[in-house]
mmCIF file of C-alpha atoms in Angstrom:
data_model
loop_
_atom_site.group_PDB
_atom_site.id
_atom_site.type_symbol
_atom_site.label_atom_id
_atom_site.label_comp_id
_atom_site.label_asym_id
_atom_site.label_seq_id
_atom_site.Cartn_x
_atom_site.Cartn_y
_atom_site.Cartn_z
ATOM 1 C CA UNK A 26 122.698 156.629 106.585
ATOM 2 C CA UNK A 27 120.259 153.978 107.969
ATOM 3 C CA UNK A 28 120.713 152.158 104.314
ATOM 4 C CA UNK A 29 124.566 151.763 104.495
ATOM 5 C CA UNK A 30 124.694 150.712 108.031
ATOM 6 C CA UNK A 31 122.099 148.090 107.030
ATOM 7 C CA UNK A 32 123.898 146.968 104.281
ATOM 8 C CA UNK A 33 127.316 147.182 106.123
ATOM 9 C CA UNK A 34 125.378 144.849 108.830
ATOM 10 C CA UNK A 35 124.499 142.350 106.448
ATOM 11 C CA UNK A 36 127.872 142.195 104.325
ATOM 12 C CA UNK A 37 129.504 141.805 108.633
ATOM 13 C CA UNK A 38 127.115 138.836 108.880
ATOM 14 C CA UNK A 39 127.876 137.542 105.566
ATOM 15 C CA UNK A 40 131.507 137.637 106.099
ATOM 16 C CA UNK A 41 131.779 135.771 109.731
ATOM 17 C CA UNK A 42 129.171 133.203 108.924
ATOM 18 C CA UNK A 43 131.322 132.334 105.569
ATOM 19 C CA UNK A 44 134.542 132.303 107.079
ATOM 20 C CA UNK A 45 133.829 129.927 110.193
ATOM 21 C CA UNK A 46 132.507 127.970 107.977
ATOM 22 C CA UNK A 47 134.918 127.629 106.017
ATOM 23 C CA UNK A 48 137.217 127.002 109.041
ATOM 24 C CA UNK A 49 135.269 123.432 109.802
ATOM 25 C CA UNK A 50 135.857 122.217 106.024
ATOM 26 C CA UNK A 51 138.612 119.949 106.118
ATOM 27 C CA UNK A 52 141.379 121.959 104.087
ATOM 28 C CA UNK A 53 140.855 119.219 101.369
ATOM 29 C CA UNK A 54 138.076 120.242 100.550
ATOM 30 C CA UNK A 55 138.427 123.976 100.048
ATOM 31 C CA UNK A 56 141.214 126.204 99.145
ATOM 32 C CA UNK A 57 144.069 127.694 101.021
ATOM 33 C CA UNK A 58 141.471 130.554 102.689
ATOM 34 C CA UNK A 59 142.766 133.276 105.003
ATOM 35 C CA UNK A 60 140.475 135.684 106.415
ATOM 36 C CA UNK A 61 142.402 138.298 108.465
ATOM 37 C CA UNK A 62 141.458 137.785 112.587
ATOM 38 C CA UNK A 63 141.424 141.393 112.506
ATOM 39 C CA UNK A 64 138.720 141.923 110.163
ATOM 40 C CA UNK A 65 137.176 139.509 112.022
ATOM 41 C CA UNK A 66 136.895 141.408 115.592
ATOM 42 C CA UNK A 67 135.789 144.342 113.410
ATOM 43 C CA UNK A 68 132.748 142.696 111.969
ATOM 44 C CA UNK A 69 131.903 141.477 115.136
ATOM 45 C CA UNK A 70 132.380 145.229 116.573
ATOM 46 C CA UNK A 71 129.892 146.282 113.970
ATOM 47 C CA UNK A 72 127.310 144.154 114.477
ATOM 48 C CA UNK A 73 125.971 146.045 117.534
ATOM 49 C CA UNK A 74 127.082 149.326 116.432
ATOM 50 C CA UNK A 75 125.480 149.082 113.312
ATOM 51 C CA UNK A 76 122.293 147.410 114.711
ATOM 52 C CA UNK A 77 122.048 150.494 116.968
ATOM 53 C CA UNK A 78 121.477 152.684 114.361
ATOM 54 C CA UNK A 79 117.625 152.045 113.567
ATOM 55 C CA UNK A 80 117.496 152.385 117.280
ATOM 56 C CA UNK A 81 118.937 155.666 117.390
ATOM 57 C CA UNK A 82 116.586 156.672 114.903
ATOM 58 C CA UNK A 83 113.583 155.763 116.482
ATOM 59 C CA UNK A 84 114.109 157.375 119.103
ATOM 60 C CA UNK A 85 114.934 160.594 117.376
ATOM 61 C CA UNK A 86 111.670 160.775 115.954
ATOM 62 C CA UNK A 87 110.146 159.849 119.211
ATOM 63 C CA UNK A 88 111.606 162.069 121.122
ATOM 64 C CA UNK A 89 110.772 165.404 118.661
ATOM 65 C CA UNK A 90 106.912 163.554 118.376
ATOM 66 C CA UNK A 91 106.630 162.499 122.346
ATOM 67 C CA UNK A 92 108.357 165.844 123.727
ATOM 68 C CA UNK A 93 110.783 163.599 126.200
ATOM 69 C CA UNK A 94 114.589 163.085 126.493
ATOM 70 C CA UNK A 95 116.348 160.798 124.280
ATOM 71 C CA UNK A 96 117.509 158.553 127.633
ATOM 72 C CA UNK A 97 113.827 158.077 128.249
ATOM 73 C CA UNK A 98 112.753 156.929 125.133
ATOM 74 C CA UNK A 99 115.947 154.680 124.902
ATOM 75 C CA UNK A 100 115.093 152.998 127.653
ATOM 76 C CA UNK A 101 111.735 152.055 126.673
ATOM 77 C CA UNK A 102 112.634 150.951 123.454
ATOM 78 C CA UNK A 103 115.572 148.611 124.842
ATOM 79 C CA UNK A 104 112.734 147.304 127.239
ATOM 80 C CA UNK A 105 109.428 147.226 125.369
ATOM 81 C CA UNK A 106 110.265 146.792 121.642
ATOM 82 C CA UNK A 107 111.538 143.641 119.977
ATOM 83 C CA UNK A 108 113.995 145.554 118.024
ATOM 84 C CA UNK A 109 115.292 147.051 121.298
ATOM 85 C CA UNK A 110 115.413 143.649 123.377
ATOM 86 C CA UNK A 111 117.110 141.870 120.422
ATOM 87 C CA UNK A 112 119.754 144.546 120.424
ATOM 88 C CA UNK A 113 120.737 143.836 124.062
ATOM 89 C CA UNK A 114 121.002 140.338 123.119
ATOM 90 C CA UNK A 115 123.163 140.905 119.850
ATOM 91 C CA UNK A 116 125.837 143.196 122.271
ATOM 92 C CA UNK A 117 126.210 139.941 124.506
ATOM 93 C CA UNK A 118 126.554 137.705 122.018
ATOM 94 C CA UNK A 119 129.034 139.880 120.205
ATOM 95 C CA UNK A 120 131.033 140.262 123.486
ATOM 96 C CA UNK A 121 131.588 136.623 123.878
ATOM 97 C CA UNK A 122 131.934 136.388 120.339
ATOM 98 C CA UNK A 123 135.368 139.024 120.665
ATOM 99 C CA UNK A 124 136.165 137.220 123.599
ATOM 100 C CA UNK A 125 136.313 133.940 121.220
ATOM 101 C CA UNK A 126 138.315 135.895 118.481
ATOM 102 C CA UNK A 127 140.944 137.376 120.916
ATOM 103 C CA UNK A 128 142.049 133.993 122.282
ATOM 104 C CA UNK A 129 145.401 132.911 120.689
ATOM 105 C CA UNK A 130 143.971 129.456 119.680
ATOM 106 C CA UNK A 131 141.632 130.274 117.921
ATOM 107 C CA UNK A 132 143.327 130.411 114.727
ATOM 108 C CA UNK A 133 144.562 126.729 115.807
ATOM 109 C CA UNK A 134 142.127 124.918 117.519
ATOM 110 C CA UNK A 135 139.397 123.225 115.369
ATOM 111 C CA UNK A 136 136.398 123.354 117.792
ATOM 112 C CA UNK A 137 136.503 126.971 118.497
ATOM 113 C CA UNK A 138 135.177 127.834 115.092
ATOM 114 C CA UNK A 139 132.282 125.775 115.703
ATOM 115 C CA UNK A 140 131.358 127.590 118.544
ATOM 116 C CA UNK A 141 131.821 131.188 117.059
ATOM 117 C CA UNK A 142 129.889 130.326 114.055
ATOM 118 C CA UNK A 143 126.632 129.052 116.589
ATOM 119 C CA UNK A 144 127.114 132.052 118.206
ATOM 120 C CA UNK A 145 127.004 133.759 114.952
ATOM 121 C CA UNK A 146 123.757 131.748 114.179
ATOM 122 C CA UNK A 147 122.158 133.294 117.528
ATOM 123 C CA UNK A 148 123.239 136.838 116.463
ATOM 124 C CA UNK A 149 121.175 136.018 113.204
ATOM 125 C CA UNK A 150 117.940 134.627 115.223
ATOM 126 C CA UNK A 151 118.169 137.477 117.022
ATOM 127 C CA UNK A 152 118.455 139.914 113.953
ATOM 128 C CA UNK A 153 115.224 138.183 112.862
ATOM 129 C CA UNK A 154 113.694 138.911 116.084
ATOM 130 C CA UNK A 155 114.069 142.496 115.297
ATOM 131 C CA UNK A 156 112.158 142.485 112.285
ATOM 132 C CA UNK A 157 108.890 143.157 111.006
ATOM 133 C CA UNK A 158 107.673 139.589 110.776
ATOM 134 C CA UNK A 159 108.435 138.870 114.261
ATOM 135 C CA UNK A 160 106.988 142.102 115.604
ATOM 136 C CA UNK A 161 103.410 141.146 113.481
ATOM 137 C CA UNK A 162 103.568 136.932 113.483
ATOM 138 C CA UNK A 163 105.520 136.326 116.686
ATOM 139 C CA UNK A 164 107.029 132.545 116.488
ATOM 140 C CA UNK A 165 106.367 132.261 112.734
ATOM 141 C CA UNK A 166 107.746 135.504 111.886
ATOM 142 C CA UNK A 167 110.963 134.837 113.184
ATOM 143 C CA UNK A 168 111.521 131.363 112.145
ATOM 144 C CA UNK A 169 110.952 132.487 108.841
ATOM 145 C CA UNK A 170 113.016 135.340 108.772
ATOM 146 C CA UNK A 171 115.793 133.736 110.296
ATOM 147 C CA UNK A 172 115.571 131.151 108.155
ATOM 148 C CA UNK A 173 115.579 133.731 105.083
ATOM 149 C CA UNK A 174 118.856 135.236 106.502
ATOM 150 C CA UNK A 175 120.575 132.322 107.340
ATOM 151 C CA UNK A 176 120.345 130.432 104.311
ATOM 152 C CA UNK A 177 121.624 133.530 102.425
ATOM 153 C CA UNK A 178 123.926 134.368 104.986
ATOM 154 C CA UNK A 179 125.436 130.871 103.966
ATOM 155 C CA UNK A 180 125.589 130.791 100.400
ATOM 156 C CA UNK A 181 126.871 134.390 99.842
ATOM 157 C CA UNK A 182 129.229 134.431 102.599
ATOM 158 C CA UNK A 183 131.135 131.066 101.569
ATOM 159 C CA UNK A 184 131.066 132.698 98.112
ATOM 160 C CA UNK A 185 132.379 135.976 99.431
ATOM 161 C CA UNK A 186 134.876 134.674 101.945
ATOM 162 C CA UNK A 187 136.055 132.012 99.171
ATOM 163 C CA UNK A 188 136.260 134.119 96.050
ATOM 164 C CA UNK A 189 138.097 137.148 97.944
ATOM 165 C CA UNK A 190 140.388 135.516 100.508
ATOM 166 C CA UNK A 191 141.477 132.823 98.914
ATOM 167 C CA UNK A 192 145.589 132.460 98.302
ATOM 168 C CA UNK A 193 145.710 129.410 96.016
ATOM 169 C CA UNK A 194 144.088 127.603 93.145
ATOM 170 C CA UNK A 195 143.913 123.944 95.127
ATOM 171 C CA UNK A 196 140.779 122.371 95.360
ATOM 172 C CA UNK A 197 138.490 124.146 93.185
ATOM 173 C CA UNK A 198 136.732 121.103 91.981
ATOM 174 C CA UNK A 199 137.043 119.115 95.705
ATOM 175 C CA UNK A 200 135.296 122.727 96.377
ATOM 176 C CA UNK A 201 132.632 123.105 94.167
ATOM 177 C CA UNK A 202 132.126 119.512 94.333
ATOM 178 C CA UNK A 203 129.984 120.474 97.540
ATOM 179 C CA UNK A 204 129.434 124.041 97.739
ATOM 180 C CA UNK A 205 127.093 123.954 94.816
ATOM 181 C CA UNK A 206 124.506 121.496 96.474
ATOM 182 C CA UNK A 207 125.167 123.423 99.470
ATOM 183 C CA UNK A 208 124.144 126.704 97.313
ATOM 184 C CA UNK A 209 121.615 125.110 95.775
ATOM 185 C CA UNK A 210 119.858 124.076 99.581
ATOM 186 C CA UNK A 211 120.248 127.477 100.775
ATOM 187 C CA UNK A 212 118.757 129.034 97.510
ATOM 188 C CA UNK A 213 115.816 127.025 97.772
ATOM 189 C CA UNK A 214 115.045 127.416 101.643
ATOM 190 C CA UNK A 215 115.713 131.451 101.151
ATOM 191 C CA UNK A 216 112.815 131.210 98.396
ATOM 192 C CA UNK A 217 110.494 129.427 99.886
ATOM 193 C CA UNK A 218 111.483 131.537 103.428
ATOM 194 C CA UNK A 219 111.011 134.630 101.229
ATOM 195 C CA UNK A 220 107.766 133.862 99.542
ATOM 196 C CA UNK A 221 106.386 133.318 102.811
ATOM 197 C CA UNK A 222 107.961 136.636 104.278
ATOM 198 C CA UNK A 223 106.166 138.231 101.324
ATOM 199 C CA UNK A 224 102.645 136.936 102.417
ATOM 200 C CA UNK A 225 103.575 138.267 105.718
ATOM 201 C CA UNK A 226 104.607 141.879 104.500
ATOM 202 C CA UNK A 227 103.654 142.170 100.991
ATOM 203 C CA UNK A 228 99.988 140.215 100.363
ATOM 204 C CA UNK A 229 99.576 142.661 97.221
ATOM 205 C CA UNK A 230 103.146 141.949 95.509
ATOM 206 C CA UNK A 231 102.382 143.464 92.089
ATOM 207 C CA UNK A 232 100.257 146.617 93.217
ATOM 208 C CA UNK A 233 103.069 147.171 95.703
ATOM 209 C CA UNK A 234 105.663 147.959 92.564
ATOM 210 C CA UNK A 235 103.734 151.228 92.832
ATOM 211 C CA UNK A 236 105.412 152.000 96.428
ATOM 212 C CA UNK A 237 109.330 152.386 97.182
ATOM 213 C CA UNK A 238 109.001 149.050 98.803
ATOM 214 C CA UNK A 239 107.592 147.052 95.864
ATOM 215 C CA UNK A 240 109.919 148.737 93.486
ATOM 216 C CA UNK A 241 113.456 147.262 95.537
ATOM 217 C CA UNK A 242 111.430 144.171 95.815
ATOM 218 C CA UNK A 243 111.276 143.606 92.444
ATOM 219 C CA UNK A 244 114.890 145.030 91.623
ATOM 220 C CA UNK A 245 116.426 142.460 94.249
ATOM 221 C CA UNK A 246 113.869 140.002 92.754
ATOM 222 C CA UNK A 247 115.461 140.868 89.103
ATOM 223 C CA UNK A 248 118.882 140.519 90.314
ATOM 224 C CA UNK A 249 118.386 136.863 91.766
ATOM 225 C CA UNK A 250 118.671 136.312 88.138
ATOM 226 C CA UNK A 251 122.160 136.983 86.938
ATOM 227 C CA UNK A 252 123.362 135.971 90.239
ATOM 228 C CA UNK A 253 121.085 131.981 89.200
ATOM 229 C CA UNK A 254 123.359 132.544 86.207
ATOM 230 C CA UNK A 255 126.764 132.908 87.419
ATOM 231 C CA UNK A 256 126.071 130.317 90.242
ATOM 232 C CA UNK A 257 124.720 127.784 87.270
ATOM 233 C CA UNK A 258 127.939 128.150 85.078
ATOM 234 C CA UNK A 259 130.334 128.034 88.285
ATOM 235 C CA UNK A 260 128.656 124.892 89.414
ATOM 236 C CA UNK A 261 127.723 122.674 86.589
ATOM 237 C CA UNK A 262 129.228 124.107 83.788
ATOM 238 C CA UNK A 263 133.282 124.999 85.060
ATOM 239 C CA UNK A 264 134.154 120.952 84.516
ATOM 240 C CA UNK A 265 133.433 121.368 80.835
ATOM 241 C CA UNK A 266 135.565 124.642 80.463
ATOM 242 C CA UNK A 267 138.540 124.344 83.014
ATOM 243 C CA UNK A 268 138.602 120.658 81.235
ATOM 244 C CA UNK A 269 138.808 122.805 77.600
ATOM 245 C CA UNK A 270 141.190 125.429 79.282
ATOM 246 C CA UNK A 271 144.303 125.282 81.120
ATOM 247 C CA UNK A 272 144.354 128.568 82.162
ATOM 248 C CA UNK A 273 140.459 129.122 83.634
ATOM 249 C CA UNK A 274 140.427 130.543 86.569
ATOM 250 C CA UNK A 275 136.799 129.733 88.662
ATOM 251 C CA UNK A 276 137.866 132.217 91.185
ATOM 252 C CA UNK A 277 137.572 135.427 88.925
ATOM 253 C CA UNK A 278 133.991 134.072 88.256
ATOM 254 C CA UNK A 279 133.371 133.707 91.583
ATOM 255 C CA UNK A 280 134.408 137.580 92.312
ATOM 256 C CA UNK A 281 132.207 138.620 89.375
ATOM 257 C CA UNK A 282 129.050 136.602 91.404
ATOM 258 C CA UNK A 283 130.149 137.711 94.730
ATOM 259 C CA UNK A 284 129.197 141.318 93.516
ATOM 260 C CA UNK A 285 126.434 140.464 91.704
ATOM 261 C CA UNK A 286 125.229 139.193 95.594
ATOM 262 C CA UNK A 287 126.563 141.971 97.248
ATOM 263 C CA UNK A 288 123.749 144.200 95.119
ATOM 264 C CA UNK A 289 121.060 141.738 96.412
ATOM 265 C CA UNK A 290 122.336 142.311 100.111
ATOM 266 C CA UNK A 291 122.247 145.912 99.613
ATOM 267 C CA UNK A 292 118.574 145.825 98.176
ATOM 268 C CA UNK A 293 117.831 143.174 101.183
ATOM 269 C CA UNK A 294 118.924 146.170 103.604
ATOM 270 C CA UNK A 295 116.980 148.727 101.746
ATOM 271 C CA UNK A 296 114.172 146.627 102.461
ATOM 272 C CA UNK A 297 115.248 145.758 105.781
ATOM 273 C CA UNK A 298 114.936 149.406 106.796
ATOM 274 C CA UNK A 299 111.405 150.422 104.724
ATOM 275 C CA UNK A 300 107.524 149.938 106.204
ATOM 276 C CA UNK A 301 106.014 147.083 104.145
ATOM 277 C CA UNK A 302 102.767 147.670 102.842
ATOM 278 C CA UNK A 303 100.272 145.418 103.802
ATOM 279 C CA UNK A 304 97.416 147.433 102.094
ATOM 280 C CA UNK A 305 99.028 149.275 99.161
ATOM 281 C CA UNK A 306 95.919 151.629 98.604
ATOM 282 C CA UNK A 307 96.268 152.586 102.385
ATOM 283 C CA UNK A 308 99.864 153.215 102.501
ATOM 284 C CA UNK A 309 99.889 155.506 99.564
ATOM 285 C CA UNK A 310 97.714 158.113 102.149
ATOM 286 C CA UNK A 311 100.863 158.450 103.623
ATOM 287 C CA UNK A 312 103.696 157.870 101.181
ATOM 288 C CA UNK A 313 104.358 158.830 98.062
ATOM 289 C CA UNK A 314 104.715 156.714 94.834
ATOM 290 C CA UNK A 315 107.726 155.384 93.595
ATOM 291 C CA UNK A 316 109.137 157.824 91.189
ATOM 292 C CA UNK A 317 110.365 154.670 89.188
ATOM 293 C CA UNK A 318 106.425 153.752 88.571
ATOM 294 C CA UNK A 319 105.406 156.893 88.161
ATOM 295 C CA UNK A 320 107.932 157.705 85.727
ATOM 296 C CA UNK A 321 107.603 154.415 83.623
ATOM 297 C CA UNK A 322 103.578 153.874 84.275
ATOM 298 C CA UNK A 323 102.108 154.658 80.909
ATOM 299 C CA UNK A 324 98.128 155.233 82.195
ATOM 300 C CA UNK A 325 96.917 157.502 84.650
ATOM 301 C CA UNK A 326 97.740 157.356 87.960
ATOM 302 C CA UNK A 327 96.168 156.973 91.313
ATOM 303 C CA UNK A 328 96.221 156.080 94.423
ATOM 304 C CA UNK A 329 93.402 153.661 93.816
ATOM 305 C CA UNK A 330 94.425 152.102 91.037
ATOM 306 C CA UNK A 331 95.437 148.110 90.648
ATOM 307 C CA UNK A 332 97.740 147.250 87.792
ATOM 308 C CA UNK A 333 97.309 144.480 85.219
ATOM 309 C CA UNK A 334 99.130 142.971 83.191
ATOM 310 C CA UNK A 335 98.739 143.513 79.307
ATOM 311 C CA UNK A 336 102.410 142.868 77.642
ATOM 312 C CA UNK A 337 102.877 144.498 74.154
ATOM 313 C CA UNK A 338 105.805 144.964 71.301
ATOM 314 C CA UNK A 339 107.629 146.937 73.802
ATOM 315 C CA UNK A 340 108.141 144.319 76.773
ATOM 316 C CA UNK A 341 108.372 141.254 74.928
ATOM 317 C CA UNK A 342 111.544 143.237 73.075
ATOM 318 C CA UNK A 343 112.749 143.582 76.574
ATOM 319 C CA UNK A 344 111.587 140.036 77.764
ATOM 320 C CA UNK A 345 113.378 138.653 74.591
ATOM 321 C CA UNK A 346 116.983 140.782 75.197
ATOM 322 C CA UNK A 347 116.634 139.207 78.810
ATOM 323 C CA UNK A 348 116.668 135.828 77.214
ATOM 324 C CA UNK A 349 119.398 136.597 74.694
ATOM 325 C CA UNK A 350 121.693 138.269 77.679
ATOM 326 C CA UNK A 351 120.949 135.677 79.679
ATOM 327 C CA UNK A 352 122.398 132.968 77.012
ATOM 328 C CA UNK A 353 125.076 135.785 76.619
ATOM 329 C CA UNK A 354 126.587 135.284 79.232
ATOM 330 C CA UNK A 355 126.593 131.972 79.563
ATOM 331 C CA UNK A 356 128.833 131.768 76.370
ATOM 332 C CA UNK A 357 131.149 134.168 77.918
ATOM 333 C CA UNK A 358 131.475 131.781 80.329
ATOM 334 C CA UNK A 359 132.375 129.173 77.993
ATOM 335 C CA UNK A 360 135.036 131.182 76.088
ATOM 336 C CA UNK A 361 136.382 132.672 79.608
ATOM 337 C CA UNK A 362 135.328 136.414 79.531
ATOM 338 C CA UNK A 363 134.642 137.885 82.208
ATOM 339 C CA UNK A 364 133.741 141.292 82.089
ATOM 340 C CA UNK A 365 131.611 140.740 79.079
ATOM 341 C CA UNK A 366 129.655 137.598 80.829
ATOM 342 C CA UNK A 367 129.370 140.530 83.895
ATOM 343 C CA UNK A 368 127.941 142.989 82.082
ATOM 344 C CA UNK A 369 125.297 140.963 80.599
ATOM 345 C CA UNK A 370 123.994 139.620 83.850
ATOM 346 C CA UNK A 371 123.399 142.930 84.955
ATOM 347 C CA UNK A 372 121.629 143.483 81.430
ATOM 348 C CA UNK A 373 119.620 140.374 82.161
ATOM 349 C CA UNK A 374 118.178 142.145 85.449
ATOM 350 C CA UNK A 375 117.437 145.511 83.544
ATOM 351 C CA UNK A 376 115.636 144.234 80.554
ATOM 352 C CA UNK A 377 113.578 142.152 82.867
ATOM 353 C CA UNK A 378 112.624 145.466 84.310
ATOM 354 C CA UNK A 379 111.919 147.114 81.758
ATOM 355 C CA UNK A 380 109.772 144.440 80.412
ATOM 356 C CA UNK A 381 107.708 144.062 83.418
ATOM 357 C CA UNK A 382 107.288 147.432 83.805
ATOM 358 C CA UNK A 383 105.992 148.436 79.877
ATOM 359 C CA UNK A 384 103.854 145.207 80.550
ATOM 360 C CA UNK A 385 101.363 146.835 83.315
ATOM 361 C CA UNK A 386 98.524 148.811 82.476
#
């Protein structure tokens, strides 16, 4: 339960940062977009109801641990805990956020946007001030974690909002013309962000694939790729093919990569929602190994253990069908084929897997 309502939080976010956005770009410059106000004032509904329910949680297991009523323990966490304080804060801001939506001018007047998507941009600060690298590194925790979400908040929720609520075919190249420097910024800061959140969390990246945690790392890792991919062709390569083809379309593409980022938000909320390991060989005392690694880990195992890398016939196969579907599907692009080109990015993902995975020892 705790991993939909995660990844429901996230897609909410996604969605309101991309369409106000998208509401400040002169209509030149975009397509005819039309995000429903309704679904709107339900994202922003969701945002607190959905961050309570890690809260709820917590104090479930407090109160059957602590033997005191769930009131109790509610009230301490919404006083003493980050996660608690920065829910309090995310119910204001979401109330003044509906209060914005509900006002008839909204949909008219072109300053009130601006002003629901900085509120928007404090509901994500404080999102980041729930999470484990602001509970451990204060300040530099939840800079960078902010930063993380923000920047992906960004890129995937223009894509979403464009690709899926679009109503014309006007613009595309005005549109792309700055969206993919735009992506391209926000790709780059929610790397670097991310590397750094992973020195935070996850010091031992490549022991952790042992672990739950380390195995969605790597999985959301893995699908970074195809999604690269699709956001390469859509931005430097659609000249050369809707040049070539009358009837390309660049917002089926975009569909096919809004999904493709819709699978890295839901691993982002898995991980969102699991204890990072800061010391792999102590947290496998008290969890148990991925069944992933176990079940692909040719040696012995233990909890002891620290892999290597050794690659072999096996993973270079794998490495080596990553690199073919990965060219793959850029010639779908190329001859407009969609589900083909979609399929292959996801292939591009598993055969990386695979191939890291036959490669430890």
């Amino acid at each position: 339960m705790t991993y939909i309502s995660e990844s429901l939080l996230y897609i909410c976010f996604a969605l309101l940062t991309g369409g106000f956005l998208l509401r400040i770009i002169p209509e030149q410059r975009r397509p005819d977009v039309r995000v429903p106000n309704w679904l709107l004032v339900v994202c922003t509904i969701a945002i607190p109801l959905l961050s309570y329910v890690p809260i709820h949680n917590n104090a479930v297991i407090y109160v059957r641990d602590f033997d005191m009523s769930y009131g109790s323990i509610l009230k301490s966490i919404l006083l003493d805990f980050n996660i608690g304080k920065a829910w309090i804060w995310t119910v204001v801001g979401s109330a003044g956020l509906l209060c914005l939506l509900g006002i008839k001018a909204f949909n008219t007047d072109k300053h009130m946007p601006k002003v629901a998507l900085f509120i928007t941009l404090l509901l994500i600060v404080w999102l980041g001030y729930a999470g484990h690298a602001s509970s451990l590194y204060g300040f530099k925790g939840l800079v960078v974690h902010s930063a993380h979400f923000l920047a992906v908040s960004i890129w995937i929720g223009i894509l979403f909002v464009v690709s899926w609520f679009s109503v014309n075919n006007d613009n595309w190249k005005a549109f792309l013309g700055w969206f993919s420097p735009v992506a391209i910024g926000a790709v780059l800061v929610a790397i670097g962000a991310g590397i750094m959140l992973m020195t935070f969390t996850t010091p031992e990246y490549v022991n952790a694939w042992m672990l739950p945690y380390g195995q969605m790392l790597l999985i959301k890792h893995l699908l970074i790729l195809p999604l690269l991919l699709f956001a390469f062709t859509n931005g430097f390569v659609y000249k050369k093919v809707a040049a070539r083809d009358a009837a390309f379309n660049p917002r089926r593409w975009l569909k096919a990569e809004s999904i493709v980022a819709l699978l890295v938000l839901i691993a982002t909320a898995v991980l969102g929602q699991q204890a990072p390991p800061h010391t792999v060989k102590e947290t496998l005392q008290s969890v148990s190994p991925s069944p992933l690694f176990t079940g692909l880990y040719q040696g012995s195992f233990s909890p002891d253990i620290s892999i290597a890398f050794k690659p072999g016939l096996e993973s270079i196969l794998m490495f080596a069908a990553a690199l073919l579907m990965a060219g793959g599907l850029i010639w779908m692009y190329r001859a407009n084929r969609l589900m083909p080109a979609f399929l292959m990015g996801l292939l591009v993902a598993a055969f990386g897997y695979f191939g890291l995975m036959f490669s430890i020892v």
